[in-house]
CSV table of C-alpha atoms in Angstrom, one decimal:
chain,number,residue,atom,x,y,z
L,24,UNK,CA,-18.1,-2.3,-20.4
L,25,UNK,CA,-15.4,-3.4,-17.7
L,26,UNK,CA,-13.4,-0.8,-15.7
L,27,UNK,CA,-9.6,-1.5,-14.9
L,28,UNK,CA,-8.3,0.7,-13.1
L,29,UNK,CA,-4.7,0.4,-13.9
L,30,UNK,CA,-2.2,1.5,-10.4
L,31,UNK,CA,1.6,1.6,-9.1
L,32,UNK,CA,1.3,-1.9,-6.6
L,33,UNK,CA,-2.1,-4.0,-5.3
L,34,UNK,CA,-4.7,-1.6,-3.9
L,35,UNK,CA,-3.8,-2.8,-0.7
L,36,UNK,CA,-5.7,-0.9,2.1
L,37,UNK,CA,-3.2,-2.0,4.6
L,38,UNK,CA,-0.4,-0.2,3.3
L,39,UNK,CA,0.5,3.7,3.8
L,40,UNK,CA,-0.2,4.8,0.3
L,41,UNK,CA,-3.7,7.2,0.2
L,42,UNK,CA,-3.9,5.9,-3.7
L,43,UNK,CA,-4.0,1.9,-3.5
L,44,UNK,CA,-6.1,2.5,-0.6
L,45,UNK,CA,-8.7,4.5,-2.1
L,46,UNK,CA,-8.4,2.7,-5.6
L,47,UNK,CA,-9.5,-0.6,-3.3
L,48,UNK,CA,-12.4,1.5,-1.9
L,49,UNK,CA,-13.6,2.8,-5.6
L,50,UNK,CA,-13.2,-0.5,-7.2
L,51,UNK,CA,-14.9,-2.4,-3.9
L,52,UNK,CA,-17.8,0.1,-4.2
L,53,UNK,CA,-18.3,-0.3,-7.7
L,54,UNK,CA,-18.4,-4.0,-8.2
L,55,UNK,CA,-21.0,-3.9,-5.1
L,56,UNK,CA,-23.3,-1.3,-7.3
L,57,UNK,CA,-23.4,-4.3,-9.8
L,58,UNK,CA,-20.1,-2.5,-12.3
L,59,UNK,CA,-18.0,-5.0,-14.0
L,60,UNK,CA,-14.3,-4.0,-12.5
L,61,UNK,CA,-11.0,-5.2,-11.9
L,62,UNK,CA,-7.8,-3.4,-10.6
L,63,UNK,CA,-4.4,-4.0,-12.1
L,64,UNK,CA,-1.2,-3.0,-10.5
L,65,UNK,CA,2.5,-2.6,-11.7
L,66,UNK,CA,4.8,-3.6,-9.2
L,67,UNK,CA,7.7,-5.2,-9.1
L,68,UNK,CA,6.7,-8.3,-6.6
L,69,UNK,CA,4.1,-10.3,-8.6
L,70,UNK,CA,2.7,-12.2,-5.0
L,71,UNK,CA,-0.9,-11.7,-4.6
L,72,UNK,CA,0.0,-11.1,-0.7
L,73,UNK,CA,-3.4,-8.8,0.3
L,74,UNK,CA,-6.6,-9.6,1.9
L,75,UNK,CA,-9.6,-11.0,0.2
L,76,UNK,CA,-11.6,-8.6,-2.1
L,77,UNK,CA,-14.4,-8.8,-4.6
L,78,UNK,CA,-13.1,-7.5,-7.7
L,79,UNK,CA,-10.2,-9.2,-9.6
L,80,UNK,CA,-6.9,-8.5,-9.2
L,81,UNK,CA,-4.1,-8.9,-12.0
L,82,UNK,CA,0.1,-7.9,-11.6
L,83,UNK,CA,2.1,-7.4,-14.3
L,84,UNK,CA,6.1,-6.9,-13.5
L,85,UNK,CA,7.1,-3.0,-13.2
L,86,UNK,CA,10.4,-2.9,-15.7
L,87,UNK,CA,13.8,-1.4,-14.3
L,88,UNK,CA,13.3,1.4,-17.1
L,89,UNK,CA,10.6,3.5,-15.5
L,90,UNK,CA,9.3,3.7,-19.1
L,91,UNK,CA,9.2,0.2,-19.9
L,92,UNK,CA,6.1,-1.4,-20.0
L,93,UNK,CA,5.4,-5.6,-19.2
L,94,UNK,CA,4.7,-7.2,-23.1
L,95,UNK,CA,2.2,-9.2,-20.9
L,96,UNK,CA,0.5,-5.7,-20.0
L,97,UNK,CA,0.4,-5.0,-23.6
L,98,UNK,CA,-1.1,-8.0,-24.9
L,99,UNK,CA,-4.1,-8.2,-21.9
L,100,UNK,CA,-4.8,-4.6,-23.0
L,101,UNK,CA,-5.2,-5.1,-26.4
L,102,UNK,CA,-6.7,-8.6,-26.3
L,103,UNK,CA,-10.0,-6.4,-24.2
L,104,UNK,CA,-9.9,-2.9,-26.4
L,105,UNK,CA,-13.4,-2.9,-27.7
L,106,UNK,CA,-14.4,-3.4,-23.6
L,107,UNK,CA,-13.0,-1.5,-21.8
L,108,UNK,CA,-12.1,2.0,-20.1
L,109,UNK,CA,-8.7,2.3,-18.3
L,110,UNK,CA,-8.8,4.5,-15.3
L,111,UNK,CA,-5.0,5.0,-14.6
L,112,UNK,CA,-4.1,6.7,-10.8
L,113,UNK,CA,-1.4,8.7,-10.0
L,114,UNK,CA,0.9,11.7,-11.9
L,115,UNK,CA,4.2,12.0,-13.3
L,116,UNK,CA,4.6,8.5,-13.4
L,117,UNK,CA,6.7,7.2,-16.6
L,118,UNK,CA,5.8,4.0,-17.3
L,119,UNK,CA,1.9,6.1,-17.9
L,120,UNK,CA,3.8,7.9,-21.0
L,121,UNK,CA,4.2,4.5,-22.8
L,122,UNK,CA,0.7,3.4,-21.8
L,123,UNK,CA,-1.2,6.3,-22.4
L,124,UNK,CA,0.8,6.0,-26.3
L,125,UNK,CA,-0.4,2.5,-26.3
L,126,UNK,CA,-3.9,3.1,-25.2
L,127,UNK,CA,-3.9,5.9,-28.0
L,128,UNK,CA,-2.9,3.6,-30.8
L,129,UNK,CA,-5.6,1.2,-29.8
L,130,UNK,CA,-8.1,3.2,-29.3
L,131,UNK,CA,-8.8,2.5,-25.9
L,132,UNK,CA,-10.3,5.1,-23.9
L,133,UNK,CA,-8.9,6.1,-20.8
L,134,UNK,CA,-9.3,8.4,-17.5
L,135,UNK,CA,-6.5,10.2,-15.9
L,136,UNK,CA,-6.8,10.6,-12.1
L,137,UNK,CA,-3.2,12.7,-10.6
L,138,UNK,CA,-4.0,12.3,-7.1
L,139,UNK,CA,-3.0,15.8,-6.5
L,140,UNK,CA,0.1,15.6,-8.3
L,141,UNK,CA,-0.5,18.7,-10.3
L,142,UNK,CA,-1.6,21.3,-7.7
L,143,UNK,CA,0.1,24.3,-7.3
L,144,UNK,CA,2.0,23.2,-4.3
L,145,UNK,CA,3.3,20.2,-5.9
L,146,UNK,CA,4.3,21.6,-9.2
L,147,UNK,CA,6.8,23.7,-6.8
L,148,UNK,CA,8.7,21.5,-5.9
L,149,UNK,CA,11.4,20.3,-8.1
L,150,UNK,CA,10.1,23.0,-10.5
L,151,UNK,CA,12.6,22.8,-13.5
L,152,UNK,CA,12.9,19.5,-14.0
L,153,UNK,CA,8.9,19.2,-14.0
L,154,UNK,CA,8.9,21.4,-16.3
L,155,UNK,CA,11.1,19.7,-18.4
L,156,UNK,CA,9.6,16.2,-18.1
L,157,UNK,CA,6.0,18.0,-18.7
L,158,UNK,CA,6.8,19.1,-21.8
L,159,UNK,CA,8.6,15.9,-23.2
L,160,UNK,CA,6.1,13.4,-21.6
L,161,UNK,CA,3.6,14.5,-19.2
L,162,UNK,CA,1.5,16.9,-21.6
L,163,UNK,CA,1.3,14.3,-24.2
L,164,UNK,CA,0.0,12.1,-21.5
L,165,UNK,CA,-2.7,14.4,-20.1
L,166,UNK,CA,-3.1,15.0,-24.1
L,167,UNK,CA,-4.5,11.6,-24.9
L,168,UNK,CA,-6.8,11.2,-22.0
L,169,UNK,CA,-11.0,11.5,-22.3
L,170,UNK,CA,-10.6,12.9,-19.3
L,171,UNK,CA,-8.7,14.3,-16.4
L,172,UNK,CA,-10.4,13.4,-13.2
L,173,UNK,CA,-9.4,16.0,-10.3
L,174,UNK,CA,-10.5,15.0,-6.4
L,175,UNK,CA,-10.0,18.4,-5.2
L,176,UNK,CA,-10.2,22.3,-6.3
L,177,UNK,CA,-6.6,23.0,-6.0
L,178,UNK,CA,-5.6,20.6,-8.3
L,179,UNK,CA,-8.2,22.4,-10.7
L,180,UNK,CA,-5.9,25.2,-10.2
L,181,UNK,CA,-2.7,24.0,-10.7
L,182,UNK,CA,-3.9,21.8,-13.9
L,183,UNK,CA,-4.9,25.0,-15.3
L,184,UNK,CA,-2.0,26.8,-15.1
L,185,UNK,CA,0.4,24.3,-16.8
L,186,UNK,CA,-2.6,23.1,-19.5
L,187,UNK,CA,-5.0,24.6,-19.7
L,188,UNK,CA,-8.0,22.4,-21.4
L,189,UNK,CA,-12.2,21.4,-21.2
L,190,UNK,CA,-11.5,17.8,-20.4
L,191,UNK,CA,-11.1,18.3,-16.3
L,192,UNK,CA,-13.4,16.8,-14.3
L,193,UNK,CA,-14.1,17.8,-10.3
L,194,UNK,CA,-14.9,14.8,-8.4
L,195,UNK,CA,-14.2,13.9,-4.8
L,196,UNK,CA,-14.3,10.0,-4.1
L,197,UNK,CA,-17.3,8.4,-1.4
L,198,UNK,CA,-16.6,7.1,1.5
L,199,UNK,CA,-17.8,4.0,3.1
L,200,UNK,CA,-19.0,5.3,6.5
L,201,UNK,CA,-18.9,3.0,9.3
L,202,UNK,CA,-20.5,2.7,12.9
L,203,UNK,CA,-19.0,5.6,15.2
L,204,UNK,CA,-16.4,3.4,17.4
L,205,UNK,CA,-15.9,6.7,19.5
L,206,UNK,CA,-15.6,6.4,22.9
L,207,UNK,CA,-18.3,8.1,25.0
L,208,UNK,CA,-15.9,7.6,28.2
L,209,UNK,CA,-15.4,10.7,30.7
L,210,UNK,CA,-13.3,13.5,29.8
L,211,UNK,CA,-9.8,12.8,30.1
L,212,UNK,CA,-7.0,14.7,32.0
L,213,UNK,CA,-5.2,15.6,28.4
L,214,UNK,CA,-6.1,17.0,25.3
L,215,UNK,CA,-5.1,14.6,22.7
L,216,UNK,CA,-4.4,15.7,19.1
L,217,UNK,CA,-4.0,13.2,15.8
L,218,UNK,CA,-2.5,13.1,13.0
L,219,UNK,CA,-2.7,9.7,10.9
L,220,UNK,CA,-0.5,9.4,7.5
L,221,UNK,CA,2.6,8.5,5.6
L,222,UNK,CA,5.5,10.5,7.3
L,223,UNK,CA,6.4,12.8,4.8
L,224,UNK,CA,7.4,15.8,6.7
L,225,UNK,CA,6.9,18.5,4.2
L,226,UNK,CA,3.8,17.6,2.2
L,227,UNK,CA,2.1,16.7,5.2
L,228,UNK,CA,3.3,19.7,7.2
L,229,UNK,CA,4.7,18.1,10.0
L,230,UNK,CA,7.1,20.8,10.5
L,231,UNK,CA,4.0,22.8,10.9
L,232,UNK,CA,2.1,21.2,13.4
L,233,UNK,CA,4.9,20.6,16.0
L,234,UNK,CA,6.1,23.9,15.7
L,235,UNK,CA,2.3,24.5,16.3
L,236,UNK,CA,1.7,22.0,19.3
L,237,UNK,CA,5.2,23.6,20.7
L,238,UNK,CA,3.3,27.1,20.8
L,239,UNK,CA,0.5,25.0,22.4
L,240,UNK,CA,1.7,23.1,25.5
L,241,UNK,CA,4.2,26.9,26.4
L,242,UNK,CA,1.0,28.4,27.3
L,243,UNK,CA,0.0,26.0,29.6
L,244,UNK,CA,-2.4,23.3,27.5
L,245,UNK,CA,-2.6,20.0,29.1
L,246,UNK,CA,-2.1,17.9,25.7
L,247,UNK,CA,-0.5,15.5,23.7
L,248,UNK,CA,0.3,15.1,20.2
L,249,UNK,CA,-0.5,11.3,18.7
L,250,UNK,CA,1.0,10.5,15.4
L,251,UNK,CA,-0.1,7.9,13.6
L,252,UNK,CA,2.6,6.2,10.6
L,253,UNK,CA,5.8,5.8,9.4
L,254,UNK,CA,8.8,6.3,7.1
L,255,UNK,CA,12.3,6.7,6.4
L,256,UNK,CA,11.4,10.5,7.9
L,257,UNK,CA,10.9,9.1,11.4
L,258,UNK,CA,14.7,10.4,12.8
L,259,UNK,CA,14.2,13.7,10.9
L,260,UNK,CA,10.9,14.0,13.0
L,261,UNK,CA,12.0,13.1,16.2
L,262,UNK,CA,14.9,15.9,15.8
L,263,UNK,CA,12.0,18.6,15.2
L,264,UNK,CA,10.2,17.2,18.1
L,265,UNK,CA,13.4,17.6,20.5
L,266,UNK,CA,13.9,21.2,18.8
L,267,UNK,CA,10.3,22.4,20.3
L,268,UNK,CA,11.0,20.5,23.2
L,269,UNK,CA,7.9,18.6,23.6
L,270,UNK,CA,9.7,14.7,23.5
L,271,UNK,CA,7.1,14.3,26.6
L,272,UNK,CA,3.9,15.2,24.7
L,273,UNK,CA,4.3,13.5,21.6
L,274,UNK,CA,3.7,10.1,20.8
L,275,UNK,CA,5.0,8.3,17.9
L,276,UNK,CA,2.7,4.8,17.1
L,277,UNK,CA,4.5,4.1,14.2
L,278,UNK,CA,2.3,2.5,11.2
L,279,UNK,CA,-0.9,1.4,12.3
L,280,UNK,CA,-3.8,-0.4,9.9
L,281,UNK,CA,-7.1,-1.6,10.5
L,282,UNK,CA,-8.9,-1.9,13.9
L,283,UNK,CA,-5.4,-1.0,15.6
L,284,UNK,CA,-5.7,2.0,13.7
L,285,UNK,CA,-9.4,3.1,14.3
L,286,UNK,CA,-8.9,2.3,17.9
L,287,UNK,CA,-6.1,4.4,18.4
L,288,UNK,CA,-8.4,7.3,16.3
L,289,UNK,CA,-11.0,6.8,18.3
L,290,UNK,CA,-9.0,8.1,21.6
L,291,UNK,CA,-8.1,11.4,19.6
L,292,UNK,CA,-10.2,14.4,20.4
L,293,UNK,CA,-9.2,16.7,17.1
L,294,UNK,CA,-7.6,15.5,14.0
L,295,UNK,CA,-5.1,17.4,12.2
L,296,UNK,CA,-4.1,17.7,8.7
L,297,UNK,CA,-2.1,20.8,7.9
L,298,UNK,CA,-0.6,19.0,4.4
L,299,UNK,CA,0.8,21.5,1.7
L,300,UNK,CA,0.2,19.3,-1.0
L,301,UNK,CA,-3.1,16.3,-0.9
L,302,UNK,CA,-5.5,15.0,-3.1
L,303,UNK,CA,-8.5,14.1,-1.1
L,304,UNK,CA,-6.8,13.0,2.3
L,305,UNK,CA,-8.8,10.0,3.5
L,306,UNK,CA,-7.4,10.3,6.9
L,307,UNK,CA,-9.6,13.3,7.4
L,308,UNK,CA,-12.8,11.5,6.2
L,309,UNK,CA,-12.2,8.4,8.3
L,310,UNK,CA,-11.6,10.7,11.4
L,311,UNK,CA,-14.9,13.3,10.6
L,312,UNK,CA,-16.0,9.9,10.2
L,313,UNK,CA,-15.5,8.8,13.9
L,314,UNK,CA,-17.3,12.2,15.0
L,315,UNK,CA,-13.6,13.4,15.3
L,316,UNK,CA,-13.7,17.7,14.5
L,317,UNK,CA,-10.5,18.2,12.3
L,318,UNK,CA,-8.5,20.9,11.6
L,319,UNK,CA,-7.4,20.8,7.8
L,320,UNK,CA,-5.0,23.2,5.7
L,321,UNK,CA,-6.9,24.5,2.6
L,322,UNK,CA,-4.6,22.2,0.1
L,323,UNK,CA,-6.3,19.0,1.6
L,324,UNK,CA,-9.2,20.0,-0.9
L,325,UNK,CA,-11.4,19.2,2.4
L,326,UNK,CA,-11.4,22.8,4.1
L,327,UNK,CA,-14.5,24.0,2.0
L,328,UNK,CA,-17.0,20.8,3.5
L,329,UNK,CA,-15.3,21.1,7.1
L,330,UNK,CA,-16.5,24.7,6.9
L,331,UNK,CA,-19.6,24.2,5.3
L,332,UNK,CA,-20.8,21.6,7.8
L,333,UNK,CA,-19.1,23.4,11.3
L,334,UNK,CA,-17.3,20.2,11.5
L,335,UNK,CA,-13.8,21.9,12.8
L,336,UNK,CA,-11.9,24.8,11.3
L,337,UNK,CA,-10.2,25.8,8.3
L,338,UNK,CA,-6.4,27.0,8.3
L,339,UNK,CA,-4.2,28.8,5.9
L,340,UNK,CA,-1.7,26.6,3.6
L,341,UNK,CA,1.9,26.7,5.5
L,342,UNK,CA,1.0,29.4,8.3
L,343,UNK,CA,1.9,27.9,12.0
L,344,UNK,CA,0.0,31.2,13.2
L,345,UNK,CA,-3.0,29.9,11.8
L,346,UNK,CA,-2.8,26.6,12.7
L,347,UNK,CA,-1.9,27.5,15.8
L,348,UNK,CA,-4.8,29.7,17.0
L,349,UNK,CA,-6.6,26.7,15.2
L,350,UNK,CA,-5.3,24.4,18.1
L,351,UNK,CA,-5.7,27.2,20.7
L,352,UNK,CA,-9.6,27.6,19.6
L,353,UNK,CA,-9.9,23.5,19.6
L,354,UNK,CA,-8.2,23.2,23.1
L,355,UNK,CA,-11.0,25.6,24.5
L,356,UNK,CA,-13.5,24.2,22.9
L,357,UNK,CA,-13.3,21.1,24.4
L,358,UNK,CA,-12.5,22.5,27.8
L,359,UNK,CA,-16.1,24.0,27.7
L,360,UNK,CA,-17.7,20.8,25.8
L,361,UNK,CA,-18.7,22.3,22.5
L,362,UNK,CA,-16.4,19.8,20.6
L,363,UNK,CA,-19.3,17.6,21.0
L,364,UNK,CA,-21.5,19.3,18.5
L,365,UNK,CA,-18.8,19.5,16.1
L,366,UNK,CA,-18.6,15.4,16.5
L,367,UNK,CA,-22.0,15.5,15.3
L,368,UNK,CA,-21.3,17.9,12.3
L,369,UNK,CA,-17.9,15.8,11.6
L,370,UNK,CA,-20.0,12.5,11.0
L,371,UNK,CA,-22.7,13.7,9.1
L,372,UNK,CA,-20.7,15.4,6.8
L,373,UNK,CA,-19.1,12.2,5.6
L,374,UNK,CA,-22.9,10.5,5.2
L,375,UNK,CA,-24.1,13.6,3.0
L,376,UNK,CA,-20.9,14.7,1.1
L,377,UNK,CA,-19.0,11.7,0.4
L,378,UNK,CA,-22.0,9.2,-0.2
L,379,UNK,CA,-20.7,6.5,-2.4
L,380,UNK,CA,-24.1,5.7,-3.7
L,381,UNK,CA,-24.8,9.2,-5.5
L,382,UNK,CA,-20.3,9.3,-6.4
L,383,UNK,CA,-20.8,5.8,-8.3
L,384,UNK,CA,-23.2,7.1,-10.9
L,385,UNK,CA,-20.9,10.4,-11.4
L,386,UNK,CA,-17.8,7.9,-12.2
L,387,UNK,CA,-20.2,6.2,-14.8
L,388,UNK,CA,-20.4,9.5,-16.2
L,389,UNK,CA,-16.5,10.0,-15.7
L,390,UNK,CA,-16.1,7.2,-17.6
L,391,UNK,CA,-19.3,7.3,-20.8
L,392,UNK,CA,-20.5,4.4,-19.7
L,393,UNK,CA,-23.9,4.9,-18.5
């Protein structure tokens, strides 16, 4: 049985979208266990312009109506029906309404991963006109699949409150933990606090954490504030940063990917991820991964494992008090040293909870193909 997992662009890790990345690390993962996989991406430039990678990659053109769907798409689908399972990635994505119809009429099983689209946070936002497309197109969608795969609790939640059905599925994704690049260098003059991600101001609560790092460096904290990405957001960020008045203390790197990236990460002594709306943030896992203690908002779906394993602190969705004393408690922390026990927690939390190994098999299952 093959596995396609079916995406919006290439599964390239090198670009500041948390799905294609983590699609490339499932499907990578897989075909090393020995699964027969291949990713296929909708996009609207057909050049195979990525790195190299060990599972096959096929493009089919992404039509101008955000239902339409590539004839060439159709005829590779139906020319593999009787093997395979289609894992498509992402929520409230048109073009899925005519696939998951075609899929149906083919008999083609399929897994429905949102990628925290449908969390209680996210169904907020633009509420009545989610309501209306959910009712015309997305519940038929979620309708038709086996199964709904959900990365995180609150997405459990919010699933549950709009459809309510036995076909979800809670499973975070592995990660592919690496040598700690930390550096062991002496302690430095500043306190130095991260964030890495796409630059969306509200979902990642951005707002938040400046407002927070603000609070911060008034009562006297030696620190600065590294942010790691980019977006059309960037102005709209620096204006918040001038409002608190911390221009001085904050550094913007712009989009950073690979070992420019981990590098810069490995110079961070908290990471911070106050989002209002995530899947399964793999920011967070690559810093815990570095022996970086993180402070995560309870809708990155991580809170629960950072607590579990002491490997940083826990804060309240959209509260700047409690990501505040969060920072406060951090700062201290690594004025006396005990940071460095957290490190320890922060990597082996990422060996234990998100070994690929043991996640592979559950997908299988995911899946019925065992």
């Amino acid at each position: 049985m093959e596995i396609i997992h079916l995406i919006l662009g290439k599964a390239n890790p090198q670009r500041m979208n948390g799905v294609n990345s983590v699609v490339y690390q499932l499907a990578t993962k897989q075909v090393e266990s020995g699964r027969n996989v291949a990713v296929w991406g909708i996009t609207r430039d057909l050049k195979h312009n990525y790195g190299k990678r060990v599972f096959e990659t096929r493009l089919f053109k992404a039509s101008r109506n955000p239902f339409g769907m590539d004839p060439e798409l159709k005829a590779a689908l139906k020319s593999k029906k009787d093997s395979i399972v289609v894992h498509l990635h992402g929520g409230w994505i048109p073009v899925y309404s005519s696939i998951s119809k075609f899929l149906k009429r083919h008999k083609i099983r399929f897994v429905l991963t949102p990628h925290g689209a449908y969390n209680t946070i996210a169904m907020q936002r633009s509420g009545t006109l989610k309501k209306m497309y959910f009712k015309l197109f997305e519940k038929n969608l979620l309708t038709r699949a086996t199964k709904i795969h959900s990365i995180g609790e609150s997405e459990i939640t919010g699933l549950m409150d709009i459809f309510p059905n036995r076909k979800s599925v809670l499973l975070p994704y592995g990660f592919d933990a690496k040598k700690n690049i930390r550096e062991t260098t002496s302690k430095k003059a500043e306190f130095v606090i991260g964030f890495v991600g796409r630059i969306d101001i509200y979902t990642k609560g951005l707002d938040l954490l400046v407002k927070s790092f603000g609070t911060l460096i008034e009562k006297g904290y030696n620190s600065k504030l590294w942010i790691i990405g980019d977006s059309k957001e960037i102005p709209l960020l620096k204006q918040l940063i001038q409002e608190a008045k911390v221009e001085k203390q904050v550094v913007l790197w712009g989009g950073k990917f690979g070992d420019d990236k981990a590098q810069l990460m490995s110079k961070m002594d908290i990471f911070v991820h106050p989002s209002r709306n995530e899947g399964l943030p793999a920011a967070v896992l690559e810093a815990c991964n570095q022996g970086i203690p993180c402070v995560v908002s309870q809708a990155t779906n991580l809170a629960r494992y950072i607590q579990e394993y002491k490997a940083g602190i826990s804060v309240e969705n959209e509260s700047v008090e409690s990501l505040t004393s969060a920072l406060i408690t951090m700062a201290d922390k690594w004025k006396s040293d005990e940071l460095k026990l957290m490190s320890g927690k922060a990597a082996q939390m990422v060996e234990e909870a998100f070994n690929w190994n043991i996640q592979i098999e559950k997908f299988d299952n995911l899946y019925g193909i065992q």
